Amino acid sequence: MVIALAFVGVLGSAAILIVIGLRALGISGVAATDKASAATIFDLLKVVFATIAGSGGIVALVVAYRRQRVAEASNRLAEFSSTLENRKEDRERTRLLNERFATASAQLGDENAAVRLAGVYAMAGLADDWPAQRQTCIDVLCAYLRMPYPTKPPEDAKEALSWAHDREVRHTVIRVIAAHLRSTTSTWQGHDFDFTGVAFDGGDFTGAIFSGGRVRIGYSTFSAGRVDFRGAIFSGAVVHFGFAKFTGGLVDFRGAKFTDGRVDFGLAEIINGKLLFGREELDGAEISGGHLFFGDALLQGGEVDFTHAEFNSGVVDFGNARFKGTSVRCDNALFAGAAVDFSKIQLESTPPELGDPQVFREGLRRPIALQSPHAD
């Protein structure tokens, strides 16, 4: 319709221009008997053709403009349709993820241990696939560990079997978490892990990397088994063992590296438990930054072993820690720059055994009462 109207307009314009052209050439009218010269006709045709050509250009512009408007409208419609489709896909994906979350949560609460094990892996897989709710999935796994749990098996045979099954599920949760923390590129790095009040009777965090976020292990109990942090890296994270109770078993930090952040044992109770920061040569922990804090901790019996550990920088602080017969060994430890402070400890019985430190350099502060007979 628009093109037809434009064409009619062009013809009308051409007719008007022809009349104007005739008058410009001195021809006020053309009678039936008049004959125009060839030059006049030629000039007239030039005017007509120029007019038609110009009008054709106008028509072409109108058509191109119309096509552009149609194309733009089509693009907007396509973009709108794509947006609607993407929103539909997002809603569908969110619905499926929510369904997976509900299923995994139900599995973790199932009475059958095999179903609970499936729930552990389902929840971990969901955490990998759902960045927006990854912390929530991690929180659920940690919450499972925080549930009441006796670290010793019941005497009743049936209950003991159920306890053993639950123990396997709990240790699987720890293995899954640790596996996701053994790579600096893991999507779980930098998230929070809340083990507050967890009853540990074993668990393997060997090689785990704590490079961000906050790890809460306060008020936990280590009463049996072995909790292994060998080769773990604490770089930027805040790891809180405050008020934890080490009443048995072994917590092994041999080969661990403390390069930043803070690892806090403040107000912890080490009663007949063992904390190993080094024992064998080339297997000692390395403190090269950050803050390792034992302030106000109670060390009664047991052992804290820094044998072959390297204190290169940072702070190791035993401020106001209370010792009751605990052995603190520093045999062949290298103190080469870290501020290691035993100066404010409270001795309520025999002093700790500092062993035979290989090197004491600047930064090591000890009261005279703690001098090792073989110290430099």
Tab-separated table of C-alpha atoms in Angstrom:
chain	number	residue	atom	x	y	z
A	1	MET	CA	0.000	0.000	0.000
A	2	VAL	CA	2.808	2.403	0.951
A	3	ILE	CA	4.712	1.592	-2.242
A	4	ALA	CA	1.577	2.115	-4.396
A	5	LEU	CA	0.907	5.492	-2.821
A	6	ALA	CA	4.541	6.459	-3.308
A	7	PHE	CA	4.330	5.451	-7.001
A	8	VAL	CA	1.179	7.489	-7.523
A	9	GLY	CA	2.892	10.391	-5.858
A	10	VAL	CA	5.848	9.960	-8.185
A	11	LEU	CA	3.593	10.026	-11.273
A	12	GLY	CA	1.848	13.133	-9.985
A	13	SER	CA	5.165	14.822	-9.343
A	14	ALA	CA	6.351	13.849	-12.821
A	15	ALA	CA	3.260	15.395	-14.422
A	16	ILE	CA	3.720	18.634	-12.527
A	17	LEU	CA	7.407	18.750	-13.464
A	18	ILE	CA	6.555	18.191	-17.126
A	19	VAL	CA	4.251	21.206	-17.109
A	20	ILE	CA	6.910	23.270	-15.320
A	21	GLY	CA	9.476	22.083	-17.850
A	22	LEU	CA	7.300	23.115	-20.787
A	23	ARG	CA	6.819	26.557	-19.360
A	24	ALA	CA	10.540	26.841	-18.677
A	25	LEU	CA	11.122	26.065	-22.335
A	26	GLY	CA	8.688	28.807	-23.390
A	27	ILE	CA	5.856	26.510	-24.268
A	28	SER	CA	2.733	27.693	-22.470
A	29	GLY	CA	0.546	25.059	-24.057
A	30	VAL	CA	0.561	22.502	-26.819
A	31	ALA	CA	-2.196	22.590	-29.348
A	32	ALA	CA	-3.252	19.669	-31.438
A	33	THR	CA	-1.768	21.289	-34.581
A	34	ASP	CA	1.426	22.616	-32.936
A	35	LYS	CA	4.654	20.772	-33.557
A	36	ALA	CA	7.511	20.981	-31.099
A	37	SER	CA	11.038	20.941	-32.377
A	38	ALA	CA	13.227	17.903	-31.817
A	39	ALA	CA	15.459	19.871	-29.419
A	40	THR	CA	12.443	20.911	-27.419
A	41	ILE	CA	11.193	17.350	-27.198
A	42	PHE	CA	14.679	16.137	-26.254
A	43	ASP	CA	14.948	18.711	-23.464
A	44	LEU	CA	11.487	17.787	-22.277
A	45	LEU	CA	12.399	14.100	-22.152
A	46	LYS	CA	15.534	14.883	-20.157
A	47	VAL	CA	13.445	16.701	-17.590
A	48	VAL	CA	10.930	13.843	-17.470
A	49	PHE	CA	13.569	11.119	-17.125
A	50	ALA	CA	15.472	13.074	-14.473
A	51	THR	CA	12.246	13.508	-12.557
A	52	ILE	CA	11.375	9.821	-12.835
A	53	ALA	CA	14.908	8.794	-11.821
A	54	GLY	CA	14.781	11.037	-8.764
A	55	SER	CA	11.370	9.741	-7.865
A	56	GLY	CA	12.624	6.166	-8.231
A	57	GLY	CA	15.371	6.963	-5.760
A	58	ILE	CA	12.741	8.233	-3.329
A	59	VAL	CA	10.782	5.025	-3.764
A	60	ALA	CA	13.954	2.984	-3.150
A	61	LEU	CA	14.639	4.945	0.039
A	62	VAL	CA	11.063	4.397	1.206
A	63	VAL	CA	11.344	0.661	0.515
A	64	ALA	CA	14.759	0.393	2.259
A	65	TYR	CA	13.483	2.308	5.271
A	66	ARG	CA	10.448	0.067	5.456
A	67	ARG	CA	12.624	-3.035	5.243
A	68	GLN	CA	14.883	-1.725	8.017
A	69	ARG	CA	11.893	-1.078	10.266
A	70	VAL	CA	10.578	-4.564	9.574
A	71	ALA	CA	14.031	-6.095	10.276
A	72	GLU	CA	14.375	-4.148	13.520
A	73	ALA	CA	10.928	-5.234	14.631
A	74	SER	CA	11.797	-8.844	13.745
A	75	ASN	CA	15.054	-8.624	15.739
A	76	ARG	CA	13.253	-7.188	18.757
A	77	LEU	CA	10.704	-9.947	18.530
A	78	ALA	CA	13.463	-12.568	18.271
A	79	GLU	CA	15.318	-11.094	21.267
A	80	PHE	CA	12.130	-11.020	23.305
A	81	SER	CA	11.372	-14.612	22.355
A	82	SER	CA	14.957	-15.603	23.282
A	83	THR	CA	14.661	-13.825	26.636
A	84	LEU	CA	11.403	-15.607	27.355
A	85	GLU	CA	12.986	-18.913	26.389
A	86	ASN	CA	16.053	-18.274	28.577
A	87	ARG	CA	13.840	-17.358	31.504
A	88	LYS	CA	11.847	-20.481	30.931
A	89	GLU	CA	15.054	-22.556	30.854
A	90	ASP	CA	16.328	-20.825	34.017
A	91	ARG	CA	13.070	-21.528	35.819
A	92	GLU	CA	13.160	-25.130	34.691
A	93	ARG	CA	16.808	-25.514	35.742
A	94	THR	CA	16.101	-23.955	39.145
A	95	ARG	CA	13.129	-26.259	39.585
A	96	LEU	CA	15.273	-29.303	38.809
A	97	LEU	CA	18.035	-28.126	41.163
A	98	ASN	CA	15.517	-27.594	43.941
A	99	GLU	CA	14.169	-31.072	43.351
A	100	ARG	CA	17.703	-32.490	43.553
A	101	PHE	CA	18.267	-30.602	46.795
A	102	ALA	CA	15.065	-31.971	48.302
A	103	THR	CA	15.958	-35.499	47.227
A	104	ALA	CA	19.530	-35.315	48.569
A	105	SER	CA	18.332	-33.843	51.868
A	106	ALA	CA	15.772	-36.631	52.248
A	107	GLN	CA	18.472	-39.203	51.542
A	108	LEU	CA	20.726	-37.758	54.240
A	109	GLY	CA	17.901	-38.158	56.730
A	110	ASP	CA	17.093	-41.729	55.764
A	111	GLU	CA	17.399	-44.561	58.302
A	112	ASN	CA	19.331	-46.718	55.841
A	113	ALA	CA	23.062	-45.926	55.853
A	114	ALA	CA	23.440	-46.839	52.172
A	115	VAL	CA	20.808	-44.249	51.272
A	116	ARG	CA	22.562	-41.666	53.440
A	117	LEU	CA	25.846	-42.389	51.651
A	118	ALA	CA	24.109	-41.748	48.328
A	119	GLY	CA	22.784	-38.505	49.798
A	120	VAL	CA	26.321	-37.358	50.678
A	121	TYR	CA	27.503	-37.718	47.091
A	122	ALA	CA	24.269	-36.278	45.716
A	123	MET	CA	24.600	-33.165	47.863
A	124	ALA	CA	28.270	-32.743	46.914
A	125	GLY	CA	27.424	-33.105	43.220
A	126	LEU	CA	24.670	-30.529	43.593
A	127	ALA	CA	27.137	-28.125	45.233
A	128	ASP	CA	29.353	-28.473	42.155
A	129	ASP	CA	26.464	-27.772	39.769
A	130	TRP	CA	24.737	-24.956	41.671
A	131	PRO	CA	27.096	-22.035	42.386
A	132	ALA	CA	24.311	-19.835	43.745
A	133	GLN	CA	23.536	-22.350	46.511
A	134	ARG	CA	26.937	-24.015	46.901
A	135	GLN	CA	27.400	-22.648	50.420
A	136	THR	CA	23.975	-23.999	51.397
A	137	CYS	CA	24.900	-27.495	50.186
A	138	ILE	CA	28.193	-27.330	52.105
A	139	ASP	CA	26.321	-26.179	55.210
A	140	VAL	CA	24.035	-29.225	54.998
A	141	LEU	CA	27.005	-31.608	54.857
A	142	CYS	CA	28.641	-29.872	57.821
A	143	ALA	CA	25.343	-29.942	59.715
A	144	TYR	CA	25.261	-33.718	59.330
A	145	LEU	CA	28.610	-33.923	61.131
A	146	ARG	CA	27.345	-31.642	63.898
A	147	MET	CA	24.511	-33.994	64.786
A	148	PRO	CA	24.903	-35.847	68.130
A	149	TYR	CA	27.244	-38.775	67.823
A	150	PRO	CA	28.901	-40.993	70.460
A	151	THR	CA	32.559	-41.588	69.638
A	152	LYS	CA	32.477	-44.980	71.352
A	153	PRO	CA	30.310	-47.829	70.057
A	154	PRO	CA	27.347	-48.931	72.186
A	155	GLU	CA	27.502	-52.273	73.957
A	156	ASP	CA	24.353	-53.591	72.299
A	157	ALA	CA	25.312	-55.488	69.139
A	158	LYS	CA	22.481	-54.094	66.995
A	159	GLU	CA	23.115	-50.538	68.127
A	160	ALA	CA	26.845	-51.011	67.594
A	161	LEU	CA	26.203	-52.032	63.978
A	162	SER	CA	24.044	-48.958	63.425
A	163	TRP	CA	26.776	-46.821	65.015
A	164	ALA	CA	29.399	-48.301	62.684
A	165	HIS	CA	27.233	-47.498	59.669
A	166	ASP	CA	26.777	-43.904	60.842
A	167	ARG	CA	30.520	-43.607	61.453
A	168	GLU	CA	31.165	-44.613	57.841
A	169	VAL	CA	28.730	-41.969	56.565
A	170	ARG	CA	30.351	-39.283	58.714
A	171	HIS	CA	33.849	-40.177	57.554
A	172	THR	CA	32.582	-40.123	53.965
A	173	VAL	CA	31.352	-36.562	54.482
A	174	ILE	CA	34.853	-35.616	55.674
A	175	ARG	CA	36.483	-37.366	52.711
A	176	VAL	CA	34.195	-35.619	50.236
A	177	ILE	CA	34.871	-32.199	51.758
A	178	ALA	CA	38.628	-32.814	51.905
A	179	ALA	CA	38.671	-34.016	48.288
A	180	HIS	CA	37.134	-30.708	47.223
A	181	LEU	CA	39.788	-28.758	49.153
A	182	ARG	CA	42.871	-30.394	47.667
A	183	SER	CA	43.035	-28.142	44.622
A	184	THR	CA	43.531	-24.386	44.432
A	185	THR	CA	41.114	-24.356	41.479
A	186	SER	CA	38.326	-26.114	43.355
A	187	THR	CA	35.011	-24.281	43.340
A	188	TRP	CA	34.731	-24.986	47.088
A	189	GLN	CA	37.756	-22.861	47.972
A	190	GLY	CA	36.920	-19.709	49.883
A	191	HIS	CA	33.695	-21.076	51.353
A	192	ASP	CA	32.896	-21.474	55.053
A	193	PHE	CA	32.964	-24.816	56.853
A	194	ASP	CA	31.276	-25.061	60.221
A	195	PHE	CA	32.420	-28.065	62.292
A	196	THR	CA	31.478	-26.437	65.589
A	197	GLY	CA	30.875	-29.065	68.240
A	198	VAL	CA	31.613	-31.996	65.940
A	199	ALA	CA	32.718	-35.195	67.675
A	200	PHE	CA	35.735	-36.349	65.649
A	201	ASP	CA	36.836	-39.959	65.967
A	202	GLY	CA	38.902	-39.886	62.784
A	203	GLY	CA	38.940	-38.153	59.433
A	204	ASP	CA	41.380	-37.434	56.660
A	205	PHE	CA	42.085	-33.817	55.637
A	206	THR	CA	45.505	-34.723	54.215
A	207	GLY	CA	46.615	-32.170	51.649
A	208	ALA	CA	43.558	-29.974	52.084
A	209	ILE	CA	44.062	-26.302	51.199
A	210	PHE	CA	42.326	-23.728	53.385
A	211	SER	CA	42.880	-20.579	51.330
A	212	GLY	CA	39.920	-18.454	52.274
A	213	GLY	CA	36.679	-18.362	54.133
A	214	ARG	CA	36.310	-19.464	57.737
A	215	VAL	CA	36.681	-22.937	59.185
A	216	ARG	CA	35.060	-23.316	62.601
A	217	ILE	CA	36.168	-26.337	64.627
A	218	GLY	CA	35.603	-24.744	68.020
A	219	TYR	CA	33.957	-26.734	70.799
A	220	SER	CA	34.691	-29.932	68.901
A	221	THR	CA	36.009	-33.041	70.604
A	222	PHE	CA	38.891	-35.217	69.454
A	223	SER	CA	38.635	-38.234	71.687
A	224	ALA	CA	39.647	-41.185	69.552
A	225	GLY	CA	41.126	-42.188	66.253
A	226	ARG	CA	43.255	-39.974	64.064
A	227	VAL	CA	42.314	-36.681	62.439
A	228	ASP	CA	44.846	-36.055	59.731
A	229	PHE	CA	45.858	-32.568	58.497
A	230	ARG	CA	49.229	-33.733	57.137
A	231	GLY	CA	50.383	-31.578	54.254
A	232	ALA	CA	47.423	-29.251	54.645
A	233	ILE	CA	47.928	-25.631	53.600
A	234	PHE	CA	46.488	-22.805	55.698
A	235	SER	CA	46.824	-19.748	53.481
A	236	GLY	CA	44.426	-16.919	54.186
A	237	ALA	CA	41.766	-18.871	56.024
A	238	VAL	CA	40.694	-18.408	59.627
A	239	VAL	CA	40.642	-21.848	61.273
A	240	HIS	CA	39.154	-21.797	64.746
A	241	PHE	CA	39.824	-24.653	67.202
A	242	GLY	CA	38.885	-22.494	70.188
A	243	PHE	CA	37.335	-24.402	73.104
A	244	ALA	CA	38.015	-27.677	71.291
A	245	LYS	CA	38.804	-30.675	73.489
A	246	PHE	CA	41.623	-33.060	72.606
A	247	THR	CA	41.030	-35.850	75.097
A	248	GLY	CA	42.493	-38.746	73.154
A	249	GLY	CA	43.585	-39.836	69.752
A	250	LEU	CA	45.896	-37.893	67.481
A	251	VAL	CA	45.577	-34.695	65.452
A	252	ASP	CA	48.382	-34.682	62.924
A	253	PHE	CA	49.643	-31.437	61.332
A	254	ARG	CA	52.970	-32.831	60.140
A	255	GLY	CA	54.072	-31.288	56.879
A	256	ALA	CA	51.333	-28.654	57.087
A	257	LYS	CA	52.110	-25.132	55.913
A	258	PHE	CA	50.852	-22.041	57.711
A	259	THR	CA	51.508	-19.156	55.323
A	260	ASP	CA	48.794	-16.677	56.178
A	261	GLY	CA	45.549	-16.276	58.043
A	262	ARG	CA	45.079	-17.520	61.598
A	263	VAL	CA	44.855	-20.951	63.190
A	264	ASP	CA	43.448	-20.504	66.663
A	265	PHE	CA	43.671	-23.057	69.492
A	266	GLY	CA	42.768	-20.431	72.083
A	267	LEU	CA	41.030	-21.855	75.166
A	268	ALA	CA	41.337	-25.355	73.763
A	269	GLU	CA	41.844	-28.269	76.163
A	270	ILE	CA	44.547	-30.758	75.298
A	271	ILE	CA	44.086	-33.528	77.860
A	272	ASN	CA	46.005	-36.672	77.043
A	273	GLY	CA	45.577	-35.983	73.352
A	274	LYS	CA	48.416	-35.477	70.880
A	275	LEU	CA	48.988	-32.613	68.460
A	276	LEU	CA	51.823	-33.352	66.056
A	277	PHE	CA	53.351	-30.476	64.118
A	278	GLY	CA	56.423	-32.520	63.311
A	279	ARG	CA	58.232	-35.630	64.381
A	280	GLU	CA	60.282	-37.062	61.575
A	281	GLU	CA	62.978	-35.188	59.714
A	282	LEU	CA	61.721	-33.366	56.604
A	283	ASP	CA	58.186	-33.960	57.841
A	284	GLY	CA	57.796	-30.995	60.149
A	285	ALA	CA	55.217	-28.273	59.802
A	286	GLU	CA	56.280	-25.004	58.186
A	287	ILE	CA	55.150	-21.739	59.747
A	288	SER	CA	55.904	-18.956	57.259
A	289	GLY	CA	53.277	-16.393	58.087
A	290	GLY	CA	49.991	-15.917	59.790
A	291	HIS	CA	49.221	-16.588	63.438
A	292	LEU	CA	49.222	-19.903	65.279
A	293	PHE	CA	47.604	-19.175	68.622
A	294	PHE	CA	47.407	-21.308	71.784
A	295	GLY	CA	46.510	-18.483	74.160
A	296	ASP	CA	44.625	-19.523	77.313
A	297	ALA	CA	44.667	-23.140	76.221
A	298	LEU	CA	44.819	-25.881	78.842
A	299	LEU	CA	47.487	-28.500	78.179
A	300	GLN	CA	47.189	-31.313	80.656
A	301	GLY	CA	49.063	-34.452	79.793
A	302	GLY	CA	49.395	-35.498	76.204
A	303	GLU	CA	51.881	-34.001	73.813
A	304	VAL	CA	52.427	-31.064	71.479
A	305	ASP	CA	55.299	-31.899	69.162
A	306	PHE	CA	57.112	-29.337	66.978
A	307	THR	CA	60.057	-31.652	66.201
A	308	HIS	CA	61.723	-30.642	62.899
A	309	ALA	CA	59.177	-27.861	62.437
A	310	GLU	CA	60.361	-24.677	60.719
A	311	PHE	CA	59.378	-21.302	62.147
A	312	ASN	CA	60.343	-18.883	59.380
A	313	SER	CA	57.954	-15.984	59.925
A	314	GLY	CA	54.627	-15.170	61.491
A	315	VAL	CA	53.665	-15.703	65.133
A	316	VAL	CA	53.309	-18.805	67.313
A	317	ASP	CA	51.794	-17.619	70.571
A	318	PHE	CA	51.341	-19.665	73.760
A	319	GLY	CA	50.279	-16.576	75.720
A	320	ASN	CA	48.641	-17.479	79.060
A	321	ALA	CA	48.467	-21.160	78.154
A	322	ARG	CA	48.311	-23.448	81.207
A	323	PHE	CA	50.582	-26.460	81.313
A	324	LYS	CA	49.992	-29.444	83.574
A	325	GLY	CA	52.616	-31.990	82.729
A	326	THR	CA	52.216	-31.629	78.987
A	327	SER	CA	55.216	-32.427	76.834
A	328	VAL	CA	56.012	-29.678	74.331
A	329	ARG	CA	58.851	-30.895	72.158
A	330	CYS	CA	60.909	-28.739	69.813
A	331	ASP	CA	63.733	-31.170	69.010
A	332	ASN	CA	65.666	-30.029	65.937
A	333	ALA	CA	63.121	-27.314	65.282
A	334	LEU	CA	64.359	-24.363	63.257
A	335	PHE	CA	63.502	-20.938	64.635
A	336	ALA	CA	64.596	-18.579	61.876
A	337	GLY	CA	62.376	-15.546	62.061
A	338	ALA	CA	58.993	-16.454	63.493
A	339	ALA	CA	57.984	-14.932	66.809
A	340	VAL	CA	57.496	-17.991	69.019
A	341	ASP	CA	56.327	-16.866	72.423
A	342	PHE	CA	56.333	-19.103	75.527
A	343	SER	CA	56.923	-16.173	77.873
A	344	LYS	CA	53.416	-15.874	79.331
A	345	ILE	CA	52.579	-19.500	79.934
A	346	GLN	CA	51.357	-20.603	83.348
A	347	LEU	CA	53.064	-23.615	84.887
A	348	GLU	CA	50.878	-25.506	87.331
A	349	SER	CA	53.218	-28.470	87.622
A	350	THR	CA	56.415	-29.520	85.900
A	351	PRO	CA	57.502	-27.326	82.990
A	352	PRO	CA	57.025	-28.549	79.432
A	353	GLU	CA	59.894	-30.387	77.797
A	354	LEU	CA	61.328	-28.190	75.106
A	355	GLY	CA	63.691	-30.872	73.924
A	356	ASP	CA	66.847	-29.854	72.128
A	357	PRO	CA	66.146	-27.006	69.687
A	358	GLN	CA	68.680	-26.876	66.898
A	359	VAL	CA	68.663	-23.124	66.456
A	360	PHE	CA	67.217	-20.277	68.536
A	361	ARG	CA	67.320	-16.962	66.738
A	362	GLU	CA	65.559	-13.651	67.090
A	363	GLY	CA	61.897	-13.922	67.800
A	364	LEU	CA	62.004	-16.828	70.236
A	365	ARG	CA	60.990	-15.644	73.688
A	366	ARG	CA	61.160	-18.049	76.628
A	367	PRO	CA	61.211	-17.554	80.385
A	368	ILE	CA	64.364	-18.821	82.112
A	369	ALA	CA	62.359	-21.595	83.781
A	370	LEU	CA	61.809	-23.200	80.414
A	371	GLN	CA	65.442	-23.261	79.336
A	372	SER	CA	66.377	-26.638	77.945
A	373	PRO	CA	69.634	-27.953	79.415
A	374	HIS	CA	70.910	-28.383	75.875
A	375	ALA	CA	69.678	-25.098	74.453
A	376	ASP	CA	72.115	-22.602	72.993
